[in-house]
Amino acid sequence: MSARRGFIRLLVAAGWLTVAAVSSAAAAPKVHTIVVADMAYGPAPADVHVGDTVRWVNNDMFRHTATARDGSFDLDMKPKASAETVVKKAGTINVYCRFHPGMKQTLTVK
Ligand SMILES: [Cu+2]
């Protein structure tokens, strides 16, 4: 085998390693942060996948919850506290605050 051909094989192998590394990074779980302030949830994150973590950060001066209507989680947050959950199934999750029924949010999990 010529040195040139060996070099080309090395480049091809390195290319596959790069592809493998990038695709496994894309599949790694992500953390999505939602800031709670002024009696409201911040925007629901886009592109939430099963296995990702959704974290609510309560920047308000009041205690809030992030409670799933389907009962899958119920996170209670004192002022300046945060809480998180790992989403386990795809679909729509309706979230509300137990203390302030007007606080609502819809999470879409892919
Ligand atoms: Cu609340």
Coordinates of N, CA and C and ligand atoms in Angstrom, one line a residue, residues 36 39 41 62-65 97-100 103, ligand 1:
V36 N -39.2 31.4 36.2 CA -40.6 31.8 36.7 C -40.4 33.2 37.4
M39 N -45.2 36.1 38.6 CA -46.4 35.3 38.6 C -46.7 34.6 37.3
Y41 N -44.8 31.6 34.2 CA -43.7 30.8 33.7 C -43.1 31.5 32.5
F62 N -42.6 34.9 45.3 CA -43.6 34.0 45.8 C -43.3 32.6 45.6
R63 N -43.8 31.7 46.4 CA -43.7 30.3 46.2 C -44.6 29.8 45.1
H64 N -44.0 29.0 44.2 CA -44.8 28.4 43.1 C -44.5 26.9 43.0
T65 N -45.4 26.3 42.2 CA -45.1 24.9 41.9 C -45.1 24.7 40.3
C97 N -49.6 25.9 38.3 CA -49.1 26.2 39.7 C -50.3 25.9 40.6
R98 N -50.0 25.1 41.7 CA -51.1 24.7 42.6 C -51.6 25.9 43.4
F99 N -50.7 26.9 43.6 CA -51.1 28.1 44.4 C -51.7 29.2 43.5
H100 N -51.5 29.2 42.3 CA -52.0 30.2 41.4 C -52.5 29.6 40.1
M103 N -51.6 30.4 36.5 CA -50.3 30.1 35.9 C -50.3 28.7 35.2
Ligands
CU1 CU -47.6 30.1 41.6

